[in-house]
Coordinates of C-alpha atoms and ligand atoms in Angstrom, one line a residue:
M1 CA 356.6 132.8 161.4
S2 CA 356.7 133.4 165.1
N3 CA 358.8 136.2 166.6
Y4 CA 358.3 134.8 170.1
P5 CA 358.4 131.0 169.8
S6 CA 358.8 130.6 173.6
E7 CA 356.2 133.2 174.5
P8 CA 352.9 132.0 172.8
E9 CA 350.5 133.9 175.1
F10 CA 352.5 137.2 174.6
E11 CA 352.6 136.6 170.9
Q12 CA 348.8 136.1 170.8
A13 CA 348.2 139.3 172.7
Y14 CA 350.7 141.3 170.6
K15 CA 349.2 140.0 167.3
E16 CA 345.6 140.7 168.5
L17 CA 346.5 144.3 169.1
A18 CA 348.7 144.7 166.1
S19 CA 346.2 143.2 163.6
T20 CA 343.4 145.6 164.7
L21 CA 345.8 148.6 164.3
E22 CA 347.0 147.3 160.9
N23 CA 343.4 146.7 159.6
S24 CA 342.4 150.2 160.5
S25 CA 343.3 153.5 158.8
L26 CA 345.7 154.4 161.7
F27 CA 349.0 153.6 160.0
K28 CA 347.9 155.3 156.8
K29 CA 347.1 158.5 158.8
R30 CA 350.1 158.1 161.2
P31 CA 352.8 155.8 159.6
E32 CA 355.3 156.7 162.4
F33 CA 353.1 154.8 164.9
K34 CA 354.5 151.5 163.4
T35 CA 357.8 152.4 165.2
A36 CA 355.9 153.2 168.4
L37 CA 354.1 149.8 168.2
A38 CA 357.4 147.9 167.8
I39 CA 359.1 149.8 170.7
S40 CA 356.1 149.4 173.0
S41 CA 356.2 145.6 172.6
V42 CA 359.5 145.4 174.6
P43 CA 359.0 145.8 178.3
E44 CA 360.9 148.7 180.0
R45 CA 362.2 146.2 182.6
V46 CA 361.6 142.5 183.6
I47 CA 362.6 141.4 187.1
Q48 CA 362.9 137.7 187.9
F49 CA 363.7 136.5 191.4
R50 CA 364.0 133.4 193.5
V51 CA 361.5 133.0 196.4
T52 CA 362.5 130.5 199.1
W53 CA 360.2 129.8 202.0
E54 CA 359.6 127.3 204.7
D55 CA 356.7 124.9 204.7
D56 CA 354.8 123.6 207.7
K57 CA 357.2 120.6 208.0
G58 CA 360.2 123.0 208.3
A59 CA 361.4 122.0 204.8
V60 CA 362.7 124.5 202.2
Q61 CA 360.5 125.3 199.2
F62 CA 361.2 127.5 196.3
N63 CA 359.4 129.3 193.5
R64 CA 360.0 131.7 190.6
G65 CA 358.9 135.3 191.2
Y66 CA 358.4 138.0 188.5
R67 CA 357.5 141.6 187.9
V68 CA 357.2 142.8 184.3
Q69 CA 357.4 146.6 184.4
F70 CA 356.1 147.1 180.9
N71 CA 355.4 150.8 180.3
S72 CA 355.5 153.9 182.5
A73 CA 354.6 156.6 180.0
L74 CA 351.3 157.4 181.7
G75 CA 352.2 156.8 185.3
P76 CA 353.7 154.3 187.8
Y77 CA 353.6 150.7 186.6
K78 CA 350.2 149.2 187.7
G79 CA 348.8 145.8 187.5
G80 CA 348.1 142.7 189.6
L81 CA 350.1 139.8 191.0
R82 CA 349.1 136.2 190.0
F83 CA 350.0 133.2 192.1
H84 CA 349.2 130.1 190.0
P85 CA 351.3 127.1 189.0
T86 CA 351.0 128.0 185.3
V87 CA 352.6 131.4 185.8
N88 CA 355.5 132.0 183.4
L89 CA 357.1 135.0 181.6
S90 CA 355.0 134.6 178.5
I91 CA 351.8 134.8 180.5
L92 CA 353.0 137.8 182.6
K93 CA 354.2 139.6 179.4
F94 CA 350.8 139.1 177.8
L95 CA 349.1 140.4 180.9
G96 CA 351.5 143.3 181.3
F97 CA 351.1 144.3 177.6
E98 CA 347.3 144.3 177.7
Q99 CA 347.5 146.2 181.0
I100 CA 349.3 149.2 179.3
F101 CA 346.5 149.9 176.9
K102 CA 343.7 149.0 179.4
N103 CA 345.1 151.4 181.9
A104 CA 345.2 154.1 179.3
L105 CA 341.5 153.5 178.6
T106 CA 340.6 154.3 182.3
G107 CA 341.7 157.9 181.7
L108 CA 343.8 157.8 184.9
N109 CA 347.6 158.3 185.2
I110 CA 348.7 154.7 185.4
G111 CA 351.3 152.8 183.5
G112 CA 351.2 149.0 182.8
G113 CA 352.8 146.1 184.6
K114 CA 352.1 142.6 185.9
G115 CA 353.8 140.1 188.2
G116 CA 353.4 137.0 190.2
A117 CA 354.8 133.6 191.0
D118 CA 354.4 129.9 190.0
F119 CA 353.3 129.3 193.6
D120 CA 350.1 127.2 194.0
P121 CA 348.0 128.4 197.0
K122 CA 345.9 125.2 196.7
G123 CA 346.7 122.6 199.3
K124 CA 348.8 125.1 201.3
S125 CA 347.9 126.1 204.9
D126 CA 347.2 129.8 205.8
N127 CA 350.6 129.8 207.6
E128 CA 352.4 128.6 204.5
I129 CA 350.7 131.2 202.3
R130 CA 351.7 133.9 204.7
K131 CA 355.3 132.8 204.8
F132 CA 355.3 132.7 201.0
C133 CA 353.9 136.3 200.8
V134 CA 356.6 137.5 203.2
A135 CA 359.4 135.8 201.2
F136 CA 358.0 137.1 197.9
M137 CA 357.7 140.7 199.1
T138 CA 361.2 140.6 200.7
Q139 CA 362.4 140.3 197.1
L140 CA 359.9 142.5 195.4
A141 CA 359.9 145.5 197.8
R142 CA 363.1 147.0 196.4
H143 CA 361.5 147.3 193.0
I144 CA 358.1 148.9 193.8
G145 CA 356.7 151.9 195.6
A146 CA 353.7 154.3 195.5
D147 CA 355.3 156.4 192.7
T148 CA 357.3 153.6 191.0
D149 CA 355.1 150.5 190.6
V150 CA 351.9 149.6 192.5
P151 CA 350.9 145.9 192.3
A152 CA 347.5 144.4 193.4
G153 CA 345.9 141.0 193.6
D154 CA 344.9 138.8 190.6
I155 CA 344.3 135.0 190.4
G156 CA 345.2 133.4 193.7
V157 CA 346.0 136.8 195.4
S158 CA 343.0 138.0 197.5
P159 CA 342.8 140.9 200.0
R160 CA 344.2 138.6 202.7
E161 CA 347.5 138.1 200.7
I162 CA 347.6 141.8 200.0
G163 CA 347.6 142.4 203.8
W164 CA 350.6 140.1 204.3
L165 CA 352.5 141.6 201.3
F166 CA 351.7 145.1 202.5
G167 CA 352.9 144.4 206.1
T168 CA 356.2 143.0 204.7
Y169 CA 356.8 146.0 202.5
K170 CA 356.0 148.5 205.3
T171 CA 358.4 146.7 207.7
Q172 CA 361.2 146.4 205.2
K173 CA 361.1 150.0 203.9
N174 CA 359.8 151.6 207.1
L175 CA 357.2 153.4 204.9
W176 CA 353.4 153.4 205.1
E177 CA 352.5 154.3 201.6
G178 CA 350.2 153.2 198.8
C179 CA 352.6 150.6 197.4
L180 CA 349.8 148.1 196.8
T181 CA 346.1 148.4 196.0
G182 CA 343.2 146.1 197.0
K183 CA 344.1 146.8 200.7
G184 CA 341.5 146.2 203.5
G185 CA 338.8 148.9 203.6
T186 CA 339.8 150.0 207.2
W187 CA 343.5 150.4 206.4
G188 CA 343.9 152.3 203.2
G189 CA 341.9 150.2 200.7
S190 CA 339.2 151.8 198.5
L191 CA 335.6 150.9 199.1
I192 CA 334.2 149.1 196.0
R193 CA 337.6 147.8 194.9
P194 CA 336.6 144.2 195.6
E195 CA 333.4 144.7 193.5
A196 CA 334.9 147.0 190.9
T197 CA 335.9 144.5 188.1
G198 CA 332.6 142.6 188.1
Y199 CA 330.4 145.6 188.6
G200 CA 332.3 147.6 185.9
L201 CA 331.9 144.6 183.5
V202 CA 328.2 144.6 184.0
Y203 CA 328.0 148.5 183.7
Y204 CA 329.9 148.2 180.4
V205 CA 327.6 145.4 179.0
D206 CA 324.6 147.5 180.0
L207 CA 325.9 150.3 177.8
M208 CA 326.4 147.8 174.9
I209 CA 322.8 146.5 175.3
K210 CA 321.4 150.1 175.4
H211 CA 323.4 151.1 172.4
A212 CA 322.6 148.1 170.3
S213 CA 318.8 148.2 171.2
N214 CA 318.4 152.0 170.9
G215 CA 317.7 152.1 174.6
K216 CA 314.8 149.6 174.4
E217 CA 316.5 146.7 176.3
S218 CA 318.6 146.3 179.4
F219 CA 319.9 143.4 181.6
K220 CA 316.3 142.8 182.7
G221 CA 315.2 139.3 181.6
K222 CA 318.5 138.4 180.0
R223 CA 320.0 135.0 180.4
V224 CA 323.7 135.3 181.4
A225 CA 326.4 132.5 181.2
I226 CA 329.4 133.3 183.5
S227 CA 332.6 131.3 183.8
G228 CA 334.8 131.4 186.9
S229 CA 333.7 131.7 190.5
G230 CA 336.3 134.0 191.9
N231 CA 336.4 137.7 192.5
V232 CA 335.3 138.9 189.0
A233 CA 332.7 136.2 188.4
Q234 CA 331.0 136.6 191.9
Y235 CA 330.5 140.4 191.6
A236 CA 329.5 140.3 188.0
A237 CA 326.8 137.7 188.9
L238 CA 325.6 139.8 191.9
K239 CA 325.3 143.0 189.9
A240 CA 323.6 141.3 186.9
I241 CA 321.1 139.7 189.3
E242 CA 320.5 143.1 190.8
L243 CA 319.7 144.5 187.3
G244 CA 317.2 141.7 186.7
A245 CA 319.2 139.1 184.8
T246 CA 319.2 135.3 185.3
I247 CA 322.6 133.7 185.9
L248 CA 322.8 130.3 184.2
S249 CA 326.3 129.2 185.2
L250 CA 329.5 129.6 187.2
S251 CA 332.6 127.4 187.0
D252 CA 336.1 126.7 188.3
S253 CA 339.2 124.9 187.2
K254 CA 337.5 121.5 187.8
G255 CA 334.1 122.0 186.1
A256 CA 330.9 124.1 185.7
I257 CA 327.7 124.3 187.7
I258 CA 324.5 124.9 185.6
A259 CA 321.3 126.2 187.3
K260 CA 318.4 123.7 187.0
S261 CA 315.6 126.2 187.6
D262 CA 314.6 129.3 185.6
Q263 CA 315.4 131.4 188.6
G264 CA 319.1 130.8 188.0
I265 CA 321.9 131.1 190.5
Q266 CA 320.8 133.3 193.5
P267 CA 322.7 135.8 195.6
A268 CA 322.8 133.4 198.5
D269 CA 324.4 130.7 196.3
V270 CA 327.0 133.3 195.2
Q271 CA 327.7 134.0 198.9
A272 CA 328.1 130.3 199.7
I273 CA 330.5 129.9 196.8
A274 CA 332.5 133.0 197.9
K275 CA 332.9 131.4 201.4
L276 CA 334.0 128.1 199.8
K277 CA 336.6 129.9 197.6
V278 CA 338.1 131.7 200.6
E279 CA 338.8 128.2 201.9
R280 CA 340.4 127.3 198.5
K281 CA 337.8 124.5 197.9
A282 CA 336.3 123.4 194.6
L283 CA 332.7 123.8 193.4
T284 CA 332.3 120.1 193.8
D285 CA 332.4 120.6 197.6
L286 CA 329.2 122.6 197.3
L287 CA 327.5 119.7 195.5
T288 CA 328.0 117.3 198.4
T289 CA 324.8 118.6 200.0
S290 CA 321.3 117.7 198.7
E291 CA 320.3 121.4 198.7
Y292 CA 322.8 122.2 196.0
K293 CA 322.4 118.9 194.1
D294 CA 318.8 119.8 193.6
K295 CA 319.7 123.3 192.3
F296 CA 322.6 122.6 189.9
T297 CA 323.8 120.1 187.5
Y298 CA 327.6 119.6 187.4
E299 CA 329.6 119.4 184.2
E300 CA 333.0 117.9 185.2
G301 CA 336.0 119.3 183.4
A302 CA 333.8 121.5 181.2
R303 CA 333.3 125.2 180.6
P304 CA 329.7 126.4 180.6
W305 CA 329.4 127.8 177.0
T306 CA 328.0 124.7 175.4
K307 CA 326.0 123.5 178.4
V308 CA 323.6 126.4 179.2
G309 CA 321.0 126.2 176.3
K310 CA 319.6 129.5 175.1
V311 CA 321.7 132.4 176.2
D312 CA 321.8 136.2 175.7
I313 CA 325.1 137.2 177.3
A314 CA 328.4 135.4 177.9
L315 CA 330.9 136.8 180.4
P316 CA 334.2 134.7 180.5
S317 CA 335.6 135.6 183.9
A318 CA 338.1 132.8 184.9
T319 CA 341.3 132.9 182.8
Q320 CA 342.9 133.3 179.4
N321 CA 341.8 131.3 176.3
E322 CA 338.6 130.0 177.9
V323 CA 336.4 130.3 174.8
S324 CA 337.5 128.3 171.8
G325 CA 336.4 128.9 168.2
D326 CA 333.9 126.0 168.4
E327 CA 332.5 127.3 171.7
A328 CA 332.2 130.8 170.1
K329 CA 330.2 129.2 167.2
A330 CA 328.0 127.4 169.8
L331 CA 327.3 130.7 171.6
V332 CA 326.3 132.3 168.3
E333 CA 324.0 129.3 167.6
A334 CA 322.5 129.5 171.1
G335 CA 321.4 133.1 170.4
A336 CA 324.1 135.1 172.4
K337 CA 324.1 138.8 171.5
Y338 CA 326.8 140.1 173.8
V339 CA 330.2 138.6 174.9
A340 CA 332.4 140.7 177.2
E341 CA 335.6 139.5 178.8
G342 CA 335.9 139.8 182.6
S343 CA 339.1 137.7 182.3
N344 CA 342.1 138.9 180.4
M345 CA 342.3 137.4 176.9
G346 CA 339.3 135.2 177.9
C347 CA 338.6 134.5 174.2
S348 CA 341.0 132.7 171.9
Q349 CA 341.8 134.5 168.6
D350 CA 339.6 131.9 166.8
A351 CA 336.7 132.9 169.1
I352 CA 337.3 136.6 168.4
D353 CA 337.3 135.9 164.7
V354 CA 334.0 134.1 165.0
F355 CA 332.4 137.0 166.9
E356 CA 333.9 139.8 164.7
G357 CA 332.9 137.8 161.5
N358 CA 329.4 137.5 162.7
R359 CA 329.3 141.3 163.6
K360 CA 330.3 142.2 160.1
E361 CA 327.9 139.7 158.4
K362 CA 324.8 140.3 160.3
K363 CA 324.8 144.1 160.9
G364 CA 322.4 145.1 163.7
D365 CA 321.4 141.6 164.7
A366 CA 324.9 140.4 165.3
I367 CA 326.8 139.2 168.4
W368 CA 328.8 142.0 169.8
Y369 CA 332.2 141.3 171.4
A370 CA 334.0 143.5 174.0
P371 CA 337.6 142.9 174.8
G372 CA 338.9 142.7 178.4
K373 CA 341.0 145.8 177.9
A374 CA 337.8 147.8 177.9
A375 CA 335.2 145.6 179.6
N376 CA 337.2 144.7 182.7
C377 CA 339.1 148.0 183.2
G378 CA 336.8 148.9 186.2
G379 CA 339.1 146.9 188.5
V380 CA 342.3 148.7 187.7
A381 CA 340.3 152.0 187.5
V382 CA 339.2 151.7 191.1
S383 CA 342.8 150.7 192.0
G384 CA 343.8 154.1 190.4
L385 CA 341.2 155.7 192.6
E386 CA 342.7 153.9 195.6
M387 CA 346.1 155.4 194.8
A388 CA 344.5 158.9 194.6
Q389 CA 342.9 158.4 198.0
N390 CA 346.1 157.1 199.5
S391 CA 348.0 160.2 198.2
Q392 CA 345.5 162.5 199.7
R393 CA 345.3 160.4 202.9
L394 CA 341.5 160.2 202.8
S395 CA 338.7 157.8 201.9
W396 CA 335.8 158.3 199.6
T397 CA 332.3 156.8 200.3
S398 CA 331.1 153.7 198.3
E399 CA 328.6 155.9 196.5
E400 CA 331.4 158.3 195.4
V401 CA 333.6 155.5 194.1
D402 CA 330.7 153.6 192.4
S403 CA 329.7 156.8 190.7
K404 CA 333.2 157.5 189.5
L405 CA 333.5 153.8 188.3
K406 CA 330.3 154.2 186.3
G407 CA 331.7 157.4 184.7
I408 CA 334.9 155.7 183.8
M409 CA 333.1 152.7 182.2
T410 CA 330.9 155.0 180.2
A411 CA 333.9 157.1 179.0
C412 CA 335.7 153.9 178.1
F413 CA 332.8 152.5 176.1
K414 CA 332.2 155.8 174.3
N415 CA 336.0 156.1 173.5
G416 CA 336.1 152.6 171.9
L417 CA 332.9 153.3 169.9
D418 CA 333.9 156.7 168.6
T419 CA 337.5 155.6 167.8
A420 CA 336.2 152.6 165.8
K421 CA 333.9 155.0 163.9
E422 CA 336.9 157.2 163.1
Y423 CA 339.5 154.6 162.1
V424 CA 337.5 151.5 160.9
E425 CA 335.6 151.5 157.6
P426 CA 332.3 149.6 158.2
S427 CA 331.7 146.7 155.8
A428 CA 328.0 147.6 155.6
E429 CA 325.6 150.3 156.8
G430 CA 324.1 149.7 160.2
E431 CA 327.1 147.5 161.3
L432 CA 327.9 147.7 165.0
P433 CA 331.4 149.3 165.5
S434 CA 334.2 147.0 166.5
L435 CA 334.8 147.5 170.2
V436 CA 338.1 145.5 170.0
A437 CA 339.5 147.7 167.2
G438 CA 338.2 150.9 168.7
S439 CA 339.5 150.2 172.2
N440 CA 342.9 149.0 171.0
I441 CA 343.4 152.0 168.8
A442 CA 342.2 154.5 171.5
G443 CA 344.5 153.0 174.2
F444 CA 347.4 152.7 171.8
I445 CA 347.3 156.3 170.6
K446 CA 347.3 157.7 174.1
V447 CA 350.3 155.6 175.1
A448 CA 352.2 156.2 171.9
E449 CA 351.8 160.0 172.1
A450 CA 353.0 160.0 175.8
M451 CA 356.0 157.8 174.8
K452 CA 356.9 160.2 172.0
A453 CA 356.6 163.2 174.3
Q454 CA 359.0 161.5 176.7
G455 CA 361.6 160.6 174.0
D456 CA 360.9 156.9 173.9
W457 CA 360.7 157.1 170.1
W458 CA 361.0 159.8 167.5
Ligands
LIG501 P1 340.3 134.6 191.4 O1 341.5 133.9 191.8 O2 339.4 135.2 192.4 O3 339.3 133.5 190.6 C1 339.7 132.8 189.5 C2 338.7 131.9 189.0 O4 339.0 131.3 187.7 C3 338.4 130.7 189.9 O5 337.1 130.3 189.8 C4 339.4 129.7 189.3 O6 339.1 128.3 189.6 C5 339.3 129.9 187.9 N1 340.5 129.6 187.2 C6 341.7 130.1 187.4 N2 342.6 129.6 186.6 C7 342.0 128.7 185.8 C8 342.4 127.8 184.8 N3 343.6 127.8 184.4 N4 341.4 127.1 184.2 C9 340.1 127.1 184.6 N5 339.7 128.0 185.6 C10 340.6 128.7 186.2 O7 340.7 135.6 190.2 P2 339.9 136.8 189.6 O8 338.4 136.6 189.7 O9 340.5 138.1 190.3 O10 340.4 136.8 188.1 C11 339.7 136.2 187.0 C12 340.2 136.8 185.7 O11 339.8 138.2 185.7 C13 341.7 136.7 185.4 O12 341.9 136.6 184.0 C14 342.2 138.1 185.9 O13 343.4 138.5 185.3 C15 341.0 139.0 185.4 N6 340.9 140.3 186.0 C16 340.8 140.4 187.3 C17 340.7 141.7 187.9 C18 340.5 141.9 189.4 O14 340.3 143.0 189.8 N7 340.6 140.8 190.2 C19 340.7 142.9 187.1 C20 340.6 142.6 185.6 C21 340.8 141.4 185.1 P3 339.7 127.6 191.0 O15 338.9 128.2 192.1 O16 339.4 126.2 190.8 O17 341.1 127.9 191.1
LIG502 O1 344.3 146.6 190.5 C1 345.1 146.2 189.7 O2 346.1 146.7 189.4 C2 344.7 144.9 188.9 C3 344.6 143.7 189.6 C4 344.2 142.5 189.0 C5 344.0 142.6 187.6 C6 344.0 143.8 186.9 C7 343.7 143.8 185.5 O3 343.3 144.9 185.0 O4 343.8 142.8 184.8 C8 344.4 144.9 187.6

């Protein structure tokens, strides 16, 4: 029976975490953690507000705005803002809930939150988007701050929107402080923040490959299917290409492009797509020229997973539930050995069950699944580094930030691996540890201990 009939996405995220804890030895060793789990599933605070703004015709428009301040045991609430017509409380609660444990896995002092609005930037002018950002922050400003809650971008919120939001906050509060991350590099943003999620994802998968192959293999020569064509997908593609991989696909909400040649999607193609996406256009707009028609086939309304042929690595990087159980089976059939979520809850529970089942059955030769909580934590980690730089009023070089990002991804991978070994009995010798169970347990223990110390449960 459902405890959250009107919040299916939140319920899915909660059950995914709870089931991995329940199927481990955690509650046998620490039965009191059951109370901590129940209490941590209720947000500390949920803020909902009305956003009215003026469109280019001078008419009034309105949207629903939200901020879910889920857990502040480890630090100020931290997590992105999503502007997308599908945004609702269930989606923001699932994102905020995952954010708590992901942020714990970064090893930095950041709590978990998420926010956004059911505003659709598509089909809006720059002027309308700016007006919306001003109206949104006019409401949100009273609830956030550098030591309270530090939002950032997410789907539909790029550095340009962060600029407009930041300017509104600063004007309203008369305060220049690190109240948002993902700011421009010349005015308080961290270098490498735009790249961080995609790069971090690839660094994480590189560690998976090296671990599973005993250091014999790397990204070199691997065939990689990627979904999405926004911030995460673009930088994951660029880093994987740099490490010698071939990118088979990218996609957007209308369909997928599949590379025709063995060379795959090239850096110049990714740059062209990045430019297109700043203009809020669809991938189909790219295919109006003969240059791109010769390079790619277009699969209308489809995700790439069943369209790419033989594949080694799958990186869902668009949105939640973008790999179904059947698509997971198709990926296994197509030879995929690694699946890592760039997107949050990119895989449906059915897909996770397929991957985890295969891992248990096939020991060393299995498909290995990494959850978003671990694999995409590089983005929020560099946001945490941006907060540290803002507090110190100085900026680190790209090399410094990139090297810290690599260190954080390595520690996160090792933490998930070691925690799985400690709390999950393998079904057979030689089985790869469950990164989903290990990462969930490691993140949860850290948060639960801090909550207990602060009197949130006893
Ligand atoms: P962007 O807005 O830059 O890009 C989103 C991409 O996903 C676009 O290609 C978009 O297509 C596609 N997309 C969005 N919604 C849907 C949908 N409902 N169905 C199909 N395709 C969709 O967002 P990001 O790249 O920043 O975020 C992608 C994912 O990664 C999200 O799940 C986000 O939460 C997660 N993430 C992001 C981090 C970051 O630092 N940005 C950090 C960690 C996770 P279209 O262009 O047609 O709209
Ligand atoms: O930097 C952030 O706080 C942020 C922004 C967008 C997404 C995420 C995430 O971890 O999902 C974090």
